């Protein structure tokens, strides 16, 4: 293969099978992904040209205009199904017009004013966002699970002066501060007796549903802010990623890139405040002109019943949701459904294989991307374990490289000239995306410090600029991309790098373990961080010390084995099913301070034993060697 991941071998080195007289089976034997590569490149070129067209067209053609064109072409087609009610494209359009007029009259909104949406998944979320777009107002999509300090932080960093909420209690908690800051709060209800909170539902119902003038958003262009999406907060307070109209368009093409057609029915059960649910699911559905089945939240027990009831053909997953489906009791009719494509990210290889075995021939399109990033991958071949595949068209639109990274210092390795060093084929390194006109990095609203942290300069030559993904990946000799770990999640012990995801995969092989969250903790007098895991147990199971030890001892090197296990009733997750680690790392392994059951890996007894204060003191005094 050509160095650097550019697709396709050198022709001079090509085997005889390239002779056009050779039959197709021989060609496919030498190039098993030729067909997938060919059609993906063709599709990517077409989508790339569309994006270039949208950048140049005047007046600017946004995803809202795409929705309005869909309304014109099929007003009576079902756009949203939600809790037994169907809404057509025409109905949603008219309802969004009413929202626009009510907000224009009551909140005096004008083009460019940011408005926070603090709402759960429901149809009103969709038409309020569309109503704001018709006024040229970017929406800040707030995680409806956050409260107090985090909630106030989200308002301030996106500079919202208007909040549209349905969660009255959460808003009341911070209302005095909001009023001090001059932030207006509108509630989706007929009335509200709380001073400072304005009921808007009656105003919306009384407003005209006639189309809004395009002049209201005349100054919106491809680089204007369309929405703010907040990072999930696994490492601290959420950051507001600025999502431009250009990024909205690029994200909307992911469904098309995965083979979704206008006839498909798409199932969204992920939160709309997150990029997967909103950009890939909702906005991608608008770009395709399809029907969307919207659910308030993910339910493993009702997932397949929903799919069968609504003839769902495309599903989404993220984080651990696919594993939750595999953990459900087996049923006879598991393959009785019409789902043909699953789009998402974060599925473990073993769960991926089990999912296909249980639920049939579904094309799993595993993605890699970051909301604020300028680089992403799609595994369009459905090869288990890979998060993407590189081809030359991809590198043209989204130039990137993988560089050597020092885990201990948590910084790129540089040569004597001060430049970064490319990782070898198959070597794990830091993914960085070149910042160009085609692939910009806008950063975070109201947080220049965090934006600058994500910028990496002098990477391959002096003066260049790259986006630091913070993710460790590797690209093999066949151009497949594999996610290894987050930079902060990989820790170093005994001079070796330990990937938390790999250790978690092994721990869950123990029969009693349901899920595992692996992290590194500091030990006084030792360099680096030693492995620890918080685990939950399967229903009715106790922690099997011997079996857990057997799994880690059989499959993991000594330095990677978790020396401490913490049993928890449930693992703390973000709203997008990512495990939180910061608090666990801070709490460490002191049994005097942790109420959860703790276990210590005793190498002499070749098992895990209950962690006692005596063992803790022996570790602190270095009587026990780690």
Short mmCIF file of N, CA, C and O in Angstrom, two decimals, residues 123-200:
data_model
loop_
_atom_site.label_atom_id
_atom_site.label_comp_id
_atom_site.label_asym_id
_atom_site.label_seq_id
_atom_site.Cartn_x
_atom_site.Cartn_y
_atom_site.Cartn_z
N UNK A 123 -41.54 16.35 19.44
CA UNK A 123 -41.71 17.10 18.20
C UNK A 123 -41.54 18.61 18.35
O UNK A 123 -41.02 19.28 17.45
N UNK A 124 -41.95 19.16 19.50
CA UNK A 124 -41.83 20.61 19.68
C UNK A 124 -40.38 21.07 19.64
O UNK A 124 -40.09 22.21 19.23
N UNK A 125 -39.45 20.22 20.04
CA UNK A 125 -38.02 20.53 19.92
C UNK A 125 -37.70 20.83 18.46
O UNK A 125 -36.99 21.80 18.15
N UNK A 126 -38.23 20.01 17.55
CA UNK A 126 -37.93 20.13 16.12
C UNK A 126 -38.50 21.42 15.56
O UNK A 126 -37.82 22.19 14.87
N UNK A 127 -39.79 21.70 15.83
CA UNK A 127 -40.36 22.89 15.20
C UNK A 127 -39.92 24.18 15.88
O UNK A 127 -39.92 25.23 15.24
N UNK A 128 -39.51 24.12 17.14
CA UNK A 128 -38.95 25.33 17.75
C UNK A 128 -37.58 25.64 17.12
O UNK A 128 -37.28 26.80 16.80
N UNK A 129 -36.75 24.59 16.92
CA UNK A 129 -35.46 24.81 16.24
C UNK A 129 -35.68 25.36 14.83
O UNK A 129 -35.01 26.33 14.43
N UNK A 130 -36.62 24.78 14.08
CA UNK A 130 -36.90 25.28 12.73
C UNK A 130 -37.43 26.72 12.78
O UNK A 130 -37.08 27.56 11.94
N UNK A 131 -38.27 27.00 13.77
CA UNK A 131 -38.80 28.35 13.92
C UNK A 131 -37.69 29.36 14.18
O UNK A 131 -37.71 30.48 13.65
N UNK A 132 -36.73 28.98 15.01
CA UNK A 132 -35.58 29.85 15.28
C UNK A 132 -34.75 30.05 14.01
O UNK A 132 -34.28 31.16 13.72
N UNK A 133 -34.55 28.97 13.25
CA UNK A 133 -33.77 29.05 12.01
C UNK A 133 -34.42 30.01 11.03
O UNK A 133 -33.72 30.72 10.29
N UNK A 134 -35.74 30.06 11.02
CA UNK A 134 -36.45 30.97 10.10
C UNK A 134 -36.24 32.44 10.48
O UNK A 134 -36.44 33.33 9.66
N UNK A 135 -35.83 32.66 11.74
CA UNK A 135 -35.52 34.02 12.19
C UNK A 135 -34.02 34.32 12.10
O UNK A 135 -33.59 35.41 12.44
N UNK A 136 -33.25 33.31 11.66
CA UNK A 136 -31.80 33.49 11.58
C UNK A 136 -31.13 33.40 12.93
O UNK A 136 -30.04 33.95 13.14
N UNK A 137 -31.76 32.72 13.89
CA UNK A 137 -31.24 32.62 15.26
C UNK A 137 -30.60 31.25 15.51
O UNK A 137 -31.28 30.22 15.37
N UNK A 138 -29.33 31.22 15.90
CA UNK A 138 -28.72 29.93 16.25
C UNK A 138 -29.27 29.39 17.56
O UNK A 138 -29.60 30.17 18.47
N UNK A 139 -29.41 28.08 17.65
CA UNK A 139 -29.93 27.43 18.86
C UNK A 139 -28.79 26.77 19.62
O UNK A 139 -27.94 26.11 19.02
N UNK A 140 -28.77 26.96 20.93
CA UNK A 140 -27.82 26.25 21.80
C UNK A 140 -28.57 25.06 22.40
O UNK A 140 -29.56 25.24 23.12
N UNK A 141 -28.13 23.86 22.06
CA UNK A 141 -28.85 22.65 22.46
C UNK A 141 -28.33 22.15 23.80
O UNK A 141 -27.25 21.56 23.88
N UNK A 142 -29.09 22.39 24.85
CA UNK A 142 -28.65 22.07 26.20
C UNK A 142 -29.05 20.66 26.62
O UNK A 142 -30.16 20.21 26.33
N UNK A 143 -28.13 20.00 27.29
CA UNK A 143 -28.40 18.69 27.88
C UNK A 143 -29.44 18.88 28.98
O UNK A 143 -29.18 19.58 29.97
N UNK A 144 -30.60 18.26 28.84
CA UNK A 144 -31.68 18.50 29.80
C UNK A 144 -31.44 17.81 31.15
O UNK A 144 -32.23 17.96 32.08
N UNK A 145 -30.31 17.08 31.28
CA UNK A 145 -29.99 16.45 32.56
C UNK A 145 -29.14 17.34 33.47
O UNK A 145 -28.98 17.03 34.65
N UNK A 146 -28.57 18.41 32.91
CA UNK A 146 -27.67 19.23 33.72
C UNK A 146 -28.46 20.18 34.61
O UNK A 146 -29.60 20.52 34.32
N UNK A 147 -27.83 20.58 35.71
CA UNK A 147 -28.48 21.46 36.67
C UNK A 147 -27.48 22.49 37.19
O UNK A 147 -26.29 22.41 36.96
N UNK A 148 -28.00 23.46 37.91
CA UNK A 148 -27.28 24.50 38.66
C UNK A 148 -26.05 25.04 37.95
O UNK A 148 -26.17 25.67 36.90
N UNK A 149 -24.86 24.78 38.50
CA UNK A 149 -23.63 25.39 37.99
C UNK A 149 -23.39 25.09 36.52
O UNK A 149 -23.06 25.98 35.73
N UNK A 150 -23.54 23.83 36.14
CA UNK A 150 -23.32 23.45 34.74
C UNK A 150 -24.32 24.13 33.81
O UNK A 150 -23.99 24.55 32.71
N UNK A 151 -25.56 24.23 34.28
CA UNK A 151 -26.61 24.85 33.48
C UNK A 151 -26.31 26.33 33.24
O UNK A 151 -26.38 26.83 32.11
N UNK A 152 -25.94 27.03 34.28
CA UNK A 152 -25.59 28.45 34.16
C UNK A 152 -24.38 28.64 33.26
O UNK A 152 -24.31 29.58 32.46
N UNK A 153 -23.42 27.74 33.40
CA UNK A 153 -22.22 27.80 32.57
C UNK A 153 -22.59 27.69 31.08
O UNK A 153 -22.05 28.42 30.25
N UNK A 154 -23.52 26.79 30.76
CA UNK A 154 -23.92 26.59 29.36
C UNK A 154 -24.60 27.83 28.80
O UNK A 154 -24.41 28.19 27.64
N UNK A 155 -25.42 28.51 29.62
CA UNK A 155 -26.06 29.74 29.17
C UNK A 155 -25.02 30.81 28.84
O UNK A 155 -25.08 31.48 27.83
N UNK A 156 -24.06 30.94 29.75
CA UNK A 156 -23.11 32.04 29.61
C UNK A 156 -22.14 31.86 28.46
O UNK A 156 -21.84 32.81 27.73
N UNK A 157 -21.65 30.63 28.22
CA UNK A 157 -20.61 30.47 27.20
C UNK A 157 -21.15 30.62 25.78
O UNK A 157 -20.41 30.95 24.86
N UNK A 158 -22.45 30.40 25.58
CA UNK A 158 -23.01 30.61 24.24
C UNK A 158 -23.71 31.97 24.12
O UNK A 158 -24.30 32.27 23.09
N UNK A 159 -23.62 32.76 25.21
CA UNK A 159 -24.17 34.13 25.22
C UNK A 159 -25.64 34.17 24.80
O UNK A 159 -26.07 34.97 23.98
N UNK A 160 -26.41 33.25 25.39
CA UNK A 160 -27.85 33.22 25.12
C UNK A 160 -28.56 34.21 26.04
O UNK A 160 -28.29 34.25 27.24
N UNK A 161 -29.45 34.99 25.48
CA UNK A 161 -30.24 35.91 26.29
C UNK A 161 -31.71 35.48 26.33
O UNK A 161 -32.55 36.15 26.90
N UNK A 162 -31.98 34.33 25.71
CA UNK A 162 -33.33 33.77 25.73
C UNK A 162 -33.24 32.27 25.93
O UNK A 162 -32.39 31.61 25.33
N UNK A 163 -34.11 31.75 26.78
CA UNK A 163 -34.13 30.31 27.04
C UNK A 163 -35.53 29.80 26.74
O UNK A 163 -36.52 30.37 27.20
N UNK A 164 -35.60 28.73 25.97
CA UNK A 164 -36.87 28.08 25.69
C UNK A 164 -36.85 26.74 26.42
O UNK A 164 -36.01 25.90 26.10
N UNK A 165 -37.71 26.56 27.40
CA UNK A 165 -37.62 25.37 28.26
C UNK A 165 -38.97 24.71 28.45
O UNK A 165 -40.02 25.32 28.27
N UNK A 166 -38.91 23.42 28.79
CA UNK A 166 -40.12 22.72 29.23
C UNK A 166 -39.89 22.15 30.63
O UNK A 166 -40.77 21.60 31.23
N UNK A 167 -38.67 22.31 31.16
CA UNK A 167 -38.30 21.75 32.46
C UNK A 167 -38.31 22.88 33.50
O UNK A 167 -37.28 23.44 33.85
N UNK A 168 -39.49 23.20 33.98
CA UNK A 168 -39.68 24.37 34.83
C UNK A 168 -38.86 24.29 36.13
O UNK A 168 -38.22 25.26 36.53
N UNK A 169 -38.86 23.12 36.77
CA UNK A 169 -38.17 22.98 38.04
C UNK A 169 -36.69 23.30 37.96
O UNK A 169 -36.14 24.02 38.80
N UNK A 170 -36.04 22.77 36.93
CA UNK A 170 -34.60 22.99 36.76
C UNK A 170 -34.29 24.45 36.50
O UNK A 170 -33.29 24.99 36.99
N UNK A 171 -35.16 25.12 35.74
CA UNK A 171 -34.95 26.54 35.44
C UNK A 171 -35.19 27.39 36.68
O UNK A 171 -34.47 28.36 36.94
N UNK A 172 -36.19 27.02 37.50
CA UNK A 172 -36.48 27.78 38.72
C UNK A 172 -35.28 27.82 39.66
O UNK A 172 -35.04 28.82 40.35
N UNK A 173 -34.50 26.72 39.69
CA UNK A 173 -33.33 26.66 40.57
C UNK A 173 -32.33 27.78 40.28
O UNK A 173 -31.67 28.27 41.18
N UNK A 174 -32.21 28.14 39.00
CA UNK A 174 -31.20 29.13 38.61
C UNK A 174 -31.84 30.45 38.16
O UNK A 174 -31.15 31.34 37.65
N UNK A 175 -33.15 30.57 38.36
CA UNK A 175 -33.87 31.74 37.85
C UNK A 175 -33.33 33.07 38.39
O UNK A 175 -33.19 34.03 37.61
N UNK A 176 -33.01 33.19 39.70
CA UNK A 176 -32.48 34.48 40.18
C UNK A 176 -31.24 34.93 39.41
O UNK A 176 -31.12 36.11 39.06
N UNK A 177 -30.35 33.99 39.14
CA UNK A 177 -29.13 34.34 38.39
C UNK A 177 -29.46 34.70 36.96
O UNK A 177 -28.88 35.64 36.40
N UNK A 178 -30.37 33.97 36.35
CA UNK A 178 -30.77 34.27 34.97
C UNK A 178 -31.36 35.67 34.87
O UNK A 178 -31.06 36.43 33.94
N UNK A 179 -32.17 36.03 35.84
CA UNK A 179 -32.79 37.35 35.82
C UNK A 179 -31.75 38.45 36.01
O UNK A 179 -31.82 39.51 35.39
N UNK A 180 -30.78 38.18 36.88
CA UNK A 180 -29.68 39.14 37.08
C UNK A 180 -28.93 39.39 35.77
O UNK A 180 -28.48 40.50 35.49
N UNK A 181 -28.79 38.32 34.98
CA UNK A 181 -28.04 38.42 33.72
C UNK A 181 -28.90 38.90 32.55
O UNK A 181 -28.43 38.99 31.42
N UNK A 182 -30.16 39.20 32.83
CA UNK A 182 -31.06 39.71 31.78
C UNK A 182 -31.49 38.65 30.79
O UNK A 182 -31.83 38.97 29.64
N UNK A 183 -31.52 37.39 31.23
CA UNK A 183 -31.92 36.30 30.34
C UNK A 183 -33.42 36.03 30.48
O UNK A 183 -33.92 35.83 31.58
N UNK A 184 -34.13 36.08 29.36
CA UNK A 184 -35.58 35.83 29.35
C UNK A 184 -35.85 34.33 29.25
O UNK A 184 -35.19 33.63 28.49
N UNK A 185 -36.82 33.87 30.03
CA UNK A 185 -37.16 32.45 30.04
C UNK A 185 -38.59 32.26 29.55
O UNK A 185 -39.52 32.89 30.05
N UNK A 186 -38.76 31.37 28.56
CA UNK A 186 -40.08 31.06 28.01
C UNK A 186 -40.36 29.58 28.21
O UNK A 186 -39.52 28.73 27.89
N UNK A 187 -41.51 29.30 28.75
CA UNK A 187 -41.89 27.93 29.08
C UNK A 187 -42.93 27.43 28.10
O UNK A 187 -43.85 28.16 27.71
N UNK A 188 -42.81 26.17 27.72
CA UNK A 188 -43.75 25.57 26.78
C UNK A 188 -44.98 25.10 27.56
O UNK A 188 -45.18 23.90 27.79
N UNK A 189 -45.78 26.07 27.99
CA UNK A 189 -47.01 25.76 28.73
C UNK A 189 -48.03 26.86 28.48
O UNK A 189 -47.70 27.93 27.98
N UNK A 190 -49.28 26.59 28.86
CA UNK A 190 -50.35 27.56 28.65
C UNK A 190 -50.23 28.72 29.63
O UNK A 190 -50.59 29.86 29.33
N UNK A 191 -49.76 28.43 30.85
CA UNK A 191 -49.65 29.47 31.87
C UNK A 191 -48.53 29.13 32.84
O UNK A 191 -48.12 27.98 32.95
N UNK A 192 -48.05 30.15 33.55
CA UNK A 192 -47.00 29.93 34.55
C UNK A 192 -47.11 31.04 35.58
O UNK A 192 -47.13 32.23 35.24
N UNK A 193 -47.18 30.67 36.86
CA UNK A 193 -47.37 31.65 37.93
C UNK A 193 -46.05 32.15 38.50
O UNK A 193 -46.04 33.03 39.36
N UNK A 194 -44.92 31.59 38.04
CA UNK A 194 -43.61 31.99 38.57
C UNK A 194 -43.16 33.29 37.92
O UNK A 194 -43.03 33.35 36.68
N UNK A 195 -42.93 34.33 38.70
CA UNK A 195 -42.44 35.59 38.11
C UNK A 195 -41.10 35.39 37.41
O UNK A 195 -40.21 34.72 37.94
N UNK A 196 -40.99 35.92 36.21
CA UNK A 196 -39.74 35.79 35.46
C UNK A 196 -39.75 34.66 34.46
O UNK A 196 -38.82 34.52 33.66
N UNK A 197 -40.80 33.81 34.49
CA UNK A 197 -40.94 32.75 33.50
C UNK A 197 -42.21 33.02 32.69
O UNK A 197 -43.30 33.15 33.26
N UNK A 198 -42.06 33.13 31.40
CA UNK A 198 -43.18 33.49 30.52
C UNK A 198 -43.75 32.25 29.81
O UNK A 198 -43.00 31.52 29.16
N UNK A 199 -45.03 32.03 29.95
CA UNK A 199 -45.70 30.94 29.22
C UNK A 199 -45.86 31.36 27.76
O UNK A 199 -46.22 32.50 27.47
N UNK A 200 -45.60 30.43 26.85
CA UNK A 200 -45.62 30.80 25.43
C UNK A 200 -46.57 29.94 24.59
O UNK A 200 -46.85 30.28 23.45
#
